[in-house]
Every structure is written in C-alpha cells, then in structure tokens.
Short mmCIF file of C-alpha atoms and ligand atoms in Angstrom, two decimals:
data_model
loop_
_atom_site.label_atom_id
_atom_site.label_comp_id
_atom_site.label_asym_id
_atom_site.label_seq_id
_atom_site.Cartn_x
_atom_site.Cartn_y
_atom_site.Cartn_z
CA MET A 1 -17.18 -2.09 19.10
CA ASN A 2 -16.98 -5.27 17.45
CA LYS A 3 -15.31 -5.76 14.28
CA LYS A 4 -14.58 -9.03 12.18
CA ILE A 5 -11.43 -9.04 10.48
CA THR A 6 -10.68 -11.49 7.61
CA VAL A 7 -7.00 -12.10 7.57
CA LEU A 8 -5.19 -13.07 4.63
CA PRO A 9 -1.56 -13.67 5.93
CA GLY A 10 -0.24 -15.36 2.39
CA ASP A 11 3.33 -16.52 1.41
CA GLY A 12 6.91 -15.96 2.61
CA ILE A 13 7.38 -13.53 5.63
CA GLY A 14 3.06 -13.01 5.47
CA PRO A 15 2.35 -15.25 8.54
CA GLU A 16 5.15 -13.67 10.41
CA ILE A 17 4.58 -9.80 10.12
CA VAL A 18 0.78 -10.48 10.21
CA ASN A 19 1.03 -12.27 13.30
CA GLU A 20 2.87 -9.12 15.03
CA ALA A 21 0.08 -6.95 13.50
CA ILE A 22 -2.58 -9.19 15.05
CA LYS A 23 -0.81 -8.71 18.59
CA VAL A 24 -0.69 -5.13 18.69
CA LEU A 25 -4.42 -4.63 17.46
CA ASN A 26 -5.37 -7.82 20.47
CA LYS A 27 -3.57 -4.89 22.57
CA VAL A 28 -5.49 -2.21 21.27
CA ALA A 29 -8.57 -4.22 21.54
CA ASP A 30 -8.02 -5.10 25.57
CA LYS A 31 -7.26 -1.25 26.36
CA TYR A 32 -9.68 0.40 24.36
CA GLY A 33 -12.63 -2.01 25.03
CA HIS A 34 -13.00 -3.66 21.71
CA SER A 35 -13.62 -7.01 20.27
CA PHE A 36 -11.87 -8.05 16.81
CA ASP A 37 -12.83 -11.70 15.57
CA TYR A 38 -10.50 -12.93 13.15
CA LYS A 39 -11.05 -15.21 10.03
CA TYR A 40 -8.28 -16.62 8.63
CA VAL A 41 -7.94 -17.14 4.66
CA ASP A 42 -5.02 -19.08 2.58
CA ILE A 43 -3.98 -16.57 -0.04
CA GLY A 44 -1.53 -16.49 -2.95
CA GLY A 45 1.02 -19.70 -3.11
CA CYS A 46 -0.03 -21.50 -0.31
CA SER A 47 -3.58 -21.70 -1.76
CA ILE A 48 -2.23 -22.41 -4.70
CA ASP A 49 -0.37 -25.54 -3.42
CA LYS A 50 -4.22 -26.37 -1.23
CA PHE A 51 -6.91 -25.54 -3.31
CA GLY A 52 -5.66 -25.26 -6.97
CA VAL A 53 -6.65 -21.76 -7.20
CA PRO A 54 -4.92 -18.35 -5.12
CA ILE A 55 -7.72 -17.96 -2.97
CA THR A 56 -11.34 -19.88 -3.29
CA ASP A 57 -14.50 -18.53 -3.75
CA GLU A 58 -15.61 -19.06 0.00
CA GLY A 59 -12.44 -16.91 0.86
CA MET A 60 -13.58 -14.19 -1.65
CA GLU A 61 -16.59 -14.26 0.49
CA LYS A 62 -15.34 -13.68 3.64
CA CYS A 63 -13.40 -10.82 2.28
CA LYS A 64 -16.67 -9.56 1.16
CA ASN A 65 -18.72 -10.08 4.22
CA SER A 66 -16.13 -8.81 6.59
CA ASP A 67 -15.54 -5.50 8.30
CA SER A 68 -11.96 -4.91 6.78
CA VAL A 69 -9.28 -7.29 5.41
CA LEU A 70 -5.94 -7.19 6.92
CA LEU A 71 -2.94 -8.79 3.84
CA GLY A 72 0.67 -9.83 4.71
CA ALA A 73 2.26 -10.94 1.05
CA VAL A 74 1.25 -13.36 -1.62
CA GLY A 75 3.76 -14.85 -4.16
CA GLY A 76 7.44 -16.31 -4.44
CA PRO A 77 9.75 -18.35 -6.60
CA LYS A 78 7.95 -21.62 -5.81
CA TRP A 79 4.69 -20.40 -8.17
CA ASP A 80 6.58 -18.21 -10.95
CA ASN A 81 6.22 -20.60 -13.30
CA VAL A 82 2.87 -21.94 -12.75
CA ASP A 83 0.23 -21.07 -14.74
CA PRO A 84 -0.41 -17.01 -15.38
CA SER A 85 -4.36 -17.45 -14.68
CA VAL A 86 -3.31 -18.93 -11.49
CA ARG A 87 -0.54 -17.04 -10.40
CA PRO A 88 -0.42 -15.85 -6.64
CA GLU A 89 -0.54 -11.73 -7.53
CA LYS A 90 -3.72 -13.26 -9.45
CA ALA A 91 -5.88 -13.56 -5.91
CA LEU A 92 -4.58 -9.62 -4.84
CA LEU A 93 -5.92 -8.42 -7.72
CA ALA A 94 -9.36 -10.21 -7.84
CA VAL A 95 -9.43 -9.17 -4.38
CA ARG A 96 -9.29 -5.48 -5.05
CA LYS A 97 -11.26 -5.67 -7.94
CA GLU A 98 -14.43 -7.79 -6.13
CA LEU A 99 -14.18 -5.55 -3.26
CA GLY A 100 -14.11 -2.44 -5.62
CA LEU A 101 -10.78 -1.09 -3.83
CA PHE A 102 -9.89 1.36 -6.10
CA ALA A 103 -7.82 3.59 -3.96
CA ASN A 104 -4.69 2.76 -2.84
CA LEU A 105 -2.90 5.29 -0.11
CA ARG A 106 0.34 4.48 0.17
CA PRO A 107 1.86 7.43 3.08
CA THR A 108 5.83 7.78 2.64
CA LYS A 109 6.59 9.26 5.72
CA LEU A 110 10.24 9.11 7.23
CA PHE A 111 10.64 8.46 10.83
CA PRO A 112 13.38 11.40 12.40
CA GLN A 113 15.35 8.14 13.93
CA LEU A 114 15.60 6.55 10.85
CA ALA A 115 16.96 9.60 8.71
CA ASP A 116 20.30 7.63 8.78
CA ALA A 117 18.41 4.62 7.04
CA SER A 118 17.85 6.17 4.16
CA PRO A 119 20.20 6.06 1.63
CA LEU A 120 19.83 9.59 0.65
CA LYS A 121 22.21 12.07 1.99
CA GLN A 122 20.51 13.82 5.40
CA GLU A 123 20.47 17.14 3.16
CA ILE A 124 18.00 15.68 1.22
CA VAL A 125 15.66 13.84 3.52
CA GLY A 126 16.93 15.36 6.67
CA GLY A 127 14.02 18.15 6.52
CA GLY A 128 11.41 15.09 6.78
CA ILE A 129 9.69 13.31 4.19
CA ASP A 130 6.22 13.21 4.69
CA LEU A 131 3.89 12.76 1.37
CA LEU A 132 1.00 10.18 0.21
CA ILE A 133 1.09 8.76 -2.81
CA VAL A 134 -2.32 7.83 -3.87
CA ARG A 135 -2.77 5.01 -6.61
CA GLU A 136 -5.89 3.99 -8.51
CA LEU A 137 -6.19 0.51 -8.26
CA THR A 138 -8.54 -1.69 -9.85
CA GLY A 139 -8.08 -0.44 -13.70
CA GLY A 140 -5.19 0.48 -16.16
CA VAL A 141 -2.78 -2.01 -17.53
CA TYR A 142 -3.61 -4.10 -14.59
CA PHE A 143 -7.29 -4.84 -15.90
CA GLY A 144 -7.30 -4.54 -19.37
CA SER A 145 -7.53 -7.32 -21.84
CA ARG A 146 -3.83 -8.91 -22.39
CA LYS A 147 -2.93 -11.87 -24.96
CA THR A 148 0.46 -13.57 -26.25
CA GLU A 149 0.05 -14.66 -30.00
CA GLU A 150 1.97 -15.44 -32.76
CA VAL A 151 2.18 -13.15 -35.85
CA ASN A 152 4.61 -13.58 -38.88
CA GLY A 153 6.70 -16.27 -37.11
CA GLU A 154 7.40 -14.98 -33.56
CA MET A 155 5.55 -14.16 -30.36
CA VAL A 156 3.57 -10.99 -29.68
CA ALA A 157 2.48 -10.06 -26.39
CA THR A 158 -0.14 -7.07 -25.86
CA ASP A 159 -0.91 -5.32 -22.50
CA ILE A 160 -4.40 -2.80 -22.96
CA MET A 161 -4.34 -0.44 -20.37
CA PRO A 162 -7.66 0.83 -20.73
CA TYR A 163 -8.84 3.94 -18.28
CA SER A 164 -12.97 5.72 -18.10
CA GLU A 165 -13.38 9.33 -17.43
CA SER A 166 -15.09 8.16 -14.01
CA GLU A 167 -12.61 5.98 -12.96
CA ILE A 168 -9.97 9.23 -13.13
CA GLU A 169 -12.65 11.25 -11.64
CA ARG A 170 -13.14 9.02 -8.72
CA ILE A 171 -9.34 8.58 -7.96
CA GLY A 172 -9.03 12.13 -8.64
CA ARG A 173 -11.57 13.29 -5.97
CA VAL A 174 -9.75 10.59 -3.07
CA GLY A 175 -6.77 13.02 -4.50
CA PHE A 176 -8.06 16.24 -3.79
CA GLU A 177 -10.29 15.11 -0.74
CA THR A 178 -6.71 13.80 0.67
CA ALA A 179 -4.46 16.97 0.09
CA MET A 180 -7.58 19.11 1.69
CA LYS A 181 -6.69 17.22 4.78
CA ARG A 182 -3.00 17.45 4.64
CA GLY A 183 -0.74 20.21 2.49
CA LYS A 184 -3.62 21.27 0.27
CA LYS A 185 -1.19 20.27 -2.44
CA LEU A 186 -1.75 17.83 -5.15
CA ALA A 187 0.56 16.64 -8.02
CA SER A 188 -1.26 14.46 -10.88
CA VAL A 189 1.48 11.99 -12.51
CA ASP A 190 1.12 11.06 -15.95
CA LYS A 191 2.72 10.72 -19.43
CA ALA A 192 0.37 13.33 -21.33
CA ASN A 193 3.46 13.34 -23.95
CA VAL A 194 2.50 9.81 -24.83
CA LEU A 195 -0.08 8.48 -23.82
CA ASP A 196 -4.06 8.54 -24.68
CA THR A 197 -4.70 7.84 -21.47
CA SER A 198 -2.78 10.16 -19.47
CA ARG A 199 -3.83 13.21 -21.88
CA LEU A 200 -7.89 11.98 -20.51
CA TRP A 201 -6.18 11.89 -17.30
CA ARG A 202 -4.95 14.90 -17.50
CA LYS A 203 -7.92 16.83 -18.89
CA THR A 204 -10.42 15.13 -16.23
CA MET A 205 -8.36 16.18 -13.42
CA HIS A 206 -8.00 19.70 -14.70
CA LYS A 207 -11.46 19.59 -14.58
CA LEU A 208 -12.39 18.53 -10.97
CA SER A 209 -9.56 20.86 -9.96
CA GLU A 210 -11.67 23.78 -10.69
CA GLU A 211 -13.91 22.03 -7.65
CA TYR A 212 -11.01 22.52 -5.58
CA PRO A 213 -9.38 26.27 -5.37
CA GLU A 214 -7.73 25.82 -2.53
CA VAL A 215 -5.43 22.98 -3.57
CA GLU A 216 -2.60 23.81 -5.07
CA TYR A 217 -2.68 21.56 -8.29
CA SER A 218 0.07 20.32 -10.85
CA ASP A 219 0.40 18.07 -13.30
CA ILE A 220 3.78 16.18 -13.68
CA LEU A 221 5.44 13.67 -16.05
CA VAL A 222 6.27 10.05 -14.84
CA ASP A 223 9.61 10.27 -15.72
CA ASN A 224 10.21 13.93 -13.88
CA THR A 225 8.64 12.89 -10.85
CA ALA A 226 10.32 9.98 -10.46
CA MET A 227 13.84 12.19 -10.79
CA GLN A 228 12.46 14.47 -8.28
CA LEU A 229 11.25 12.21 -5.73
CA ILE A 230 15.20 11.45 -5.42
CA LYS A 231 16.65 14.98 -5.78
CA ASN A 232 13.69 16.89 -4.36
CA PRO A 233 11.55 15.11 -2.15
CA THR A 234 10.20 17.79 0.22
CA GLN A 235 8.42 19.44 -2.90
CA PHE A 236 5.27 17.18 -2.65
CA ASP A 237 2.72 16.76 -0.33
CA VAL A 238 0.12 14.24 -2.33
CA LEU A 239 0.56 12.80 -5.61
CA VAL A 240 -2.43 11.12 -7.47
CA THR A 241 -1.74 8.42 -10.15
CA GLU A 242 -2.60 5.80 -12.15
CA ASN A 243 -1.69 1.97 -11.60
CA MET A 244 0.97 0.84 -12.70
CA PHE A 245 2.99 4.60 -12.05
CA GLY A 246 1.91 4.25 -8.57
CA ASP A 247 3.35 0.74 -8.27
CA ILE A 248 6.71 1.44 -9.32
CA LEU A 249 6.99 5.19 -7.49
CA SER A 250 5.51 3.89 -4.09
CA ASP A 251 8.70 1.23 -4.36
CA GLU A 252 10.86 4.09 -5.07
CA ALA A 253 9.19 6.44 -1.89
CA SER A 254 9.66 3.51 0.12
CA MET A 255 13.76 4.55 -0.46
CA LEU A 256 13.09 7.78 1.12
CA THR A 257 11.89 6.29 4.07
CA GLY A 258 14.85 4.06 4.84
CA SER A 259 13.27 0.76 4.00
CA ILE A 260 10.58 -0.86 2.26
CA GLY A 261 9.61 -2.22 5.28
CA MET A 262 8.03 0.37 7.08
CA MET A 263 5.29 1.42 4.56
CA PRO A 264 2.02 0.91 5.15
CA SER A 265 -1.17 0.77 2.88
CA ALA A 266 -4.48 1.34 2.11
CA SER A 267 -7.32 0.60 -0.46
CA LEU A 268 -10.53 1.72 0.17
CA SER A 269 -13.75 1.37 -1.78
CA SER A 270 -16.64 3.82 -1.98
CA GLY A 271 -17.88 2.53 1.31
CA THR A 272 -15.87 1.24 4.90
CA LEU A 273 -14.55 -1.48 3.52
CA GLY A 274 -10.95 -1.66 3.27
CA MET A 275 -8.02 -3.94 2.39
CA TYR A 276 -4.74 -3.52 4.66
CA GLU A 277 -1.26 -4.37 3.94
CA PRO A 278 2.11 -3.64 4.04
CA ILE A 279 3.69 -2.66 0.43
CA HIS A 280 6.50 -4.83 0.25
CA GLY A 281 6.91 -8.43 -1.33
CA SER A 282 6.79 -12.04 0.33
CA ALA A 283 10.67 -11.70 0.32
CA PRO A 284 11.30 -15.43 0.63
CA ASP A 285 14.64 -15.58 0.91
CA ILE A 286 14.07 -14.65 4.62
CA ALA A 287 10.76 -16.43 5.08
CA GLY A 288 10.78 -18.22 8.44
CA MET A 289 13.75 -16.84 9.99
CA ASN A 290 11.94 -14.45 12.48
CA ILE A 291 13.83 -11.30 11.05
CA ALA A 292 11.35 -9.45 8.92
CA ASN A 293 10.23 -5.97 9.87
CA PRO A 294 6.68 -5.59 10.91
CA LEU A 295 6.39 -1.99 11.35
CA GLY A 296 4.48 -2.31 8.17
CA THR A 297 1.88 -4.07 8.65
CA ILE A 298 1.71 -2.88 12.35
CA LEU A 299 1.18 0.86 10.84
CA SER A 300 -1.23 -0.85 8.05
CA ALA A 301 -3.07 -2.21 10.72
CA ALA A 302 -3.48 1.31 12.21
CA MET A 303 -3.95 2.69 8.58
CA MET A 304 -7.51 0.00 9.21
CA LEU A 305 -8.38 1.67 12.49
CA ARG A 306 -8.33 4.77 10.85
CA TYR A 307 -10.06 4.68 7.99
CA SER A 308 -12.60 1.47 8.25
CA PHE A 309 -13.36 1.42 12.04
CA ASP A 310 -13.30 5.23 12.44
CA MET A 311 -10.87 4.43 15.79
CA SER A 312 -8.79 7.37 15.06
CA ALA A 313 -7.72 7.74 18.83
CA GLU A 314 -6.60 4.04 19.02
CA ALA A 315 -4.21 4.51 15.18
CA ASP A 316 -2.75 7.65 16.58
CA ALA A 317 -1.65 5.32 20.46
CA ILE A 318 -0.02 2.68 17.75
CA GLU A 319 2.03 4.98 15.57
CA ALA A 320 3.00 6.40 18.79
CA ALA A 321 4.43 2.96 19.71
CA VAL A 322 6.10 2.68 16.74
CA ASN A 323 7.96 6.30 17.07
CA LYS A 324 8.83 5.13 20.95
CA VAL A 325 10.15 1.70 19.61
CA LEU A 326 12.33 3.74 17.50
CA ASP A 327 13.08 6.12 20.13
CA ASP A 328 13.97 3.48 22.45
CA GLY A 329 16.22 2.07 19.84
CA TYR A 330 15.48 -1.05 18.86
CA ARG A 331 15.55 -2.05 15.11
CA THR A 332 15.15 -5.00 13.20
CA GLY A 333 18.20 -5.58 10.45
CA ASP A 334 16.84 -3.79 7.70
CA ILE A 335 16.81 -0.37 9.68
CA MET A 336 19.58 -1.68 11.95
CA GLN A 337 21.97 1.74 13.25
CA ASP A 338 25.07 1.83 14.96
CA GLY A 339 24.69 1.92 18.79
CA CYS A 340 21.15 0.71 18.36
CA ASN A 341 19.79 -3.05 19.55
CA LYS A 342 18.72 -5.84 17.06
CA VAL A 343 15.73 -6.98 17.45
CA THR A 344 13.39 -10.16 16.25
CA CYS A 345 9.71 -9.99 13.67
CA SER A 346 8.87 -11.56 17.05
CA GLU A 347 10.61 -9.11 19.64
CA MET A 348 9.43 -5.71 17.81
CA GLY A 349 5.70 -7.03 17.66
CA ASP A 350 6.55 -7.31 21.79
CA LEU A 351 7.89 -3.78 21.92
CA VAL A 352 4.92 -1.86 19.81
CA ALA A 353 2.14 -3.65 22.05
CA GLU A 354 3.94 -3.21 25.00
CA ARG A 355 3.83 0.63 24.55
CA ILE A 356 0.52 0.75 23.56
C1 IPM B 401 1.84 -3.71 -4.92
C2 IPM B 401 2.17 -5.10 -5.62
C3 IPM B 401 1.37 -5.95 -6.01
C4 IPM B 401 0.94 -4.98 -6.90
C5 IPM B 401 1.83 -7.14 -6.93
C6 IPM B 401 2.23 -7.99 -5.97
C7 IPM B 401 0.71 -7.85 -8.18
O1 IPM B 401 3.85 -4.94 -6.02
O2 IPM B 401 1.14 -3.95 -3.72
O3 IPM B 401 2.81 -2.90 -4.91
O4 IPM B 401 2.05 -4.51 -7.94
O5 IPM B 401 0.08 -3.87 -6.76
MG1 MG B 402 4.26 -3.05 -5.54
#
C-alpha cells in the first residue's frame, strides 16, 4: 500500500522523536512492501519564527490532503509571551478542529519490564495496568469563547465550556465501541454534581448505554477518578470524558506506566484520517540532546498503522519490537533501571527498527 503521511515535527524534542518513529515506519515499509510518502510541515513555535503563524494555510491543507498526520510536540518558553492568538498550541487545536479529530484515544499500558519505573508501589501497579482514556477533543472549554475584560476596575477572564448532545453522543459511542472490543467496561467521567455540561453528558451517556447492554457502565466524578487512578487503577478498562478532564487525567495516568515518554495517542475523525502523537510535550530542557524517549512516538506510529491504514500485523510488529527492546534491557534516561543499558534517543530508534 502507498500512504501519504504529513509529518509535523514541531518544537523542542519533537524533531528528534519523530525521526525515530520514521526510521521504524521505513523499516515496516521495507519489510511489508508498503511505501510511505512523507511531507514535512512546520507547526508551533518554529512556524511562528518563520511565518509569523503557528501553522500556515498551506500546511493545514497538506494535513487535510494526507492519509494521516504524525506529530512530535509544540511549544516552549521562547513563545510563552507571544500573542495568545498565535501561540504554538493554537495550531494543534486548529488541526484537531479542522480535521474533525473529535476522538482522542490514550492507551495507558504498563510494560511489565517497567513496573519498577512507576512511582507507585508494586502492589498497586504490579498486576499490570491496561486502560484506555477516550478524550473528547474538539469541544468543551478548549473551543468555547473566551475573553478578558475590565469589570468594576479589575480584570475578569471568562472561558465558556459548551457541549451539545450530538457531540457527547458521538464521543460516547466511541467509548462504548472501544469497550466492546476490550474488557466491556466503561466508566464515564464527569462533574455532574456541579456542571450543566456534565449533567447533559451523564443523561446522554445513560441513554446511549441502553444500546450496549453488554457493557458494564458506570458514572464517576472526575475528582474521585483522579483518586481512584492512584488508589486502584486496575479497576478501569475504558474511561470516556470531556476535553479538559481527559487532558488532565491522561497526564496523571501516564505516571502509572513509569514515564510520560511511553504514552502514545491517536486522534480520530469519523473517517480514516487521524493524527498520531505522543502525549508528552516538547521538553525544551532536553531538546537537541538526543536523550528523549522516542517510544511514545514510535507507539503512536503503530496506532497510525492500526487505525488509519488498517495494517494490524504491522502495528503488532512495532509493539512487539518495543517489547523486545525493553526485554533486552535497553532504556532511555527517563525509564532507566539498575542493570539496564542506557541508550540515546536515536539508539533506541535503531534498536526498535532492528527488531521489526
Ligand atoms: C495534550 C496537550 C495539549 C492539550 C496542549 C499542548 C494544547 O497537553 O495534547 O494533552 O491540552 O490538549
Ligand atoms: Mg495534555
């Protein structure tokens, strides 16, 4: 198969980790007889520096006209004080919105080899963590209107968090469908004791749950979810939630896996076009040092093969190669353990590619 991939390396460690994922994708292409055609587009701070905007219209068109998008990371302190209308993160949100990427899948899987790397006790994570966060990605407070204005002599800022029934139903369905393919357990996370959006969320989810009698459904408040993720994470299979709760809970959940550097994500539309990126940020403090962990990005490339290209054997091959590298005792600094071999970002990419 021939596939067009738009590559958005972005800022900080973005270019380094994306290179490693492409190394692995090229190995997959060789081995399985595919051809991947990459088009590079600047996004985030690097685009602001070159073009004055975090992504150009032309770049956005390239994303829309590809079979999938691979992203590194955007942002950094250098652009913290630019006008909010052109912040690096704006581009990421614009791509999500313009490509209709409403469903963000964030699998949280602890590789047993890394159980020691998790800050949680063995008795909590040792049994194996395998949960999936389904985050709504194109609605809520990220996309509602916002303003900062002077009222009675002081500044007042407002961010609106809107959700429509159809938006809730659309992501809710992804939650139920993914639960059906996994452990058939779905927890819907909300703040229905306070927010109207959450009350509508809960009502819509309950209605939907009638269509999925096989799924063991429950509602859980977001604050309690934050606690349960640390106290008893193995109780969860699939969690579905709105945009900001999903952002926060997925960073928290990443720590169950030992390092945020391990976590991939897929942002899916109603078609096959998707965007794939690690959930971590641009880590400007270690940018250019060749020490970042590329595994989250490599595992994101595996999700690309699985979800956008329907290449499940190839995706399995990448996941197995990552597993083998960890078995063989290779670690980047963030997941380093006694008795293991510490490797650089590019060495890690080589090691995974060799094992495809
Ligand atoms: C994420 C990131 C983004 C988000 C930022 C960079 C805008 O934290 O993908 O989780 O909040 O969605
Ligand atoms: Mg985040």
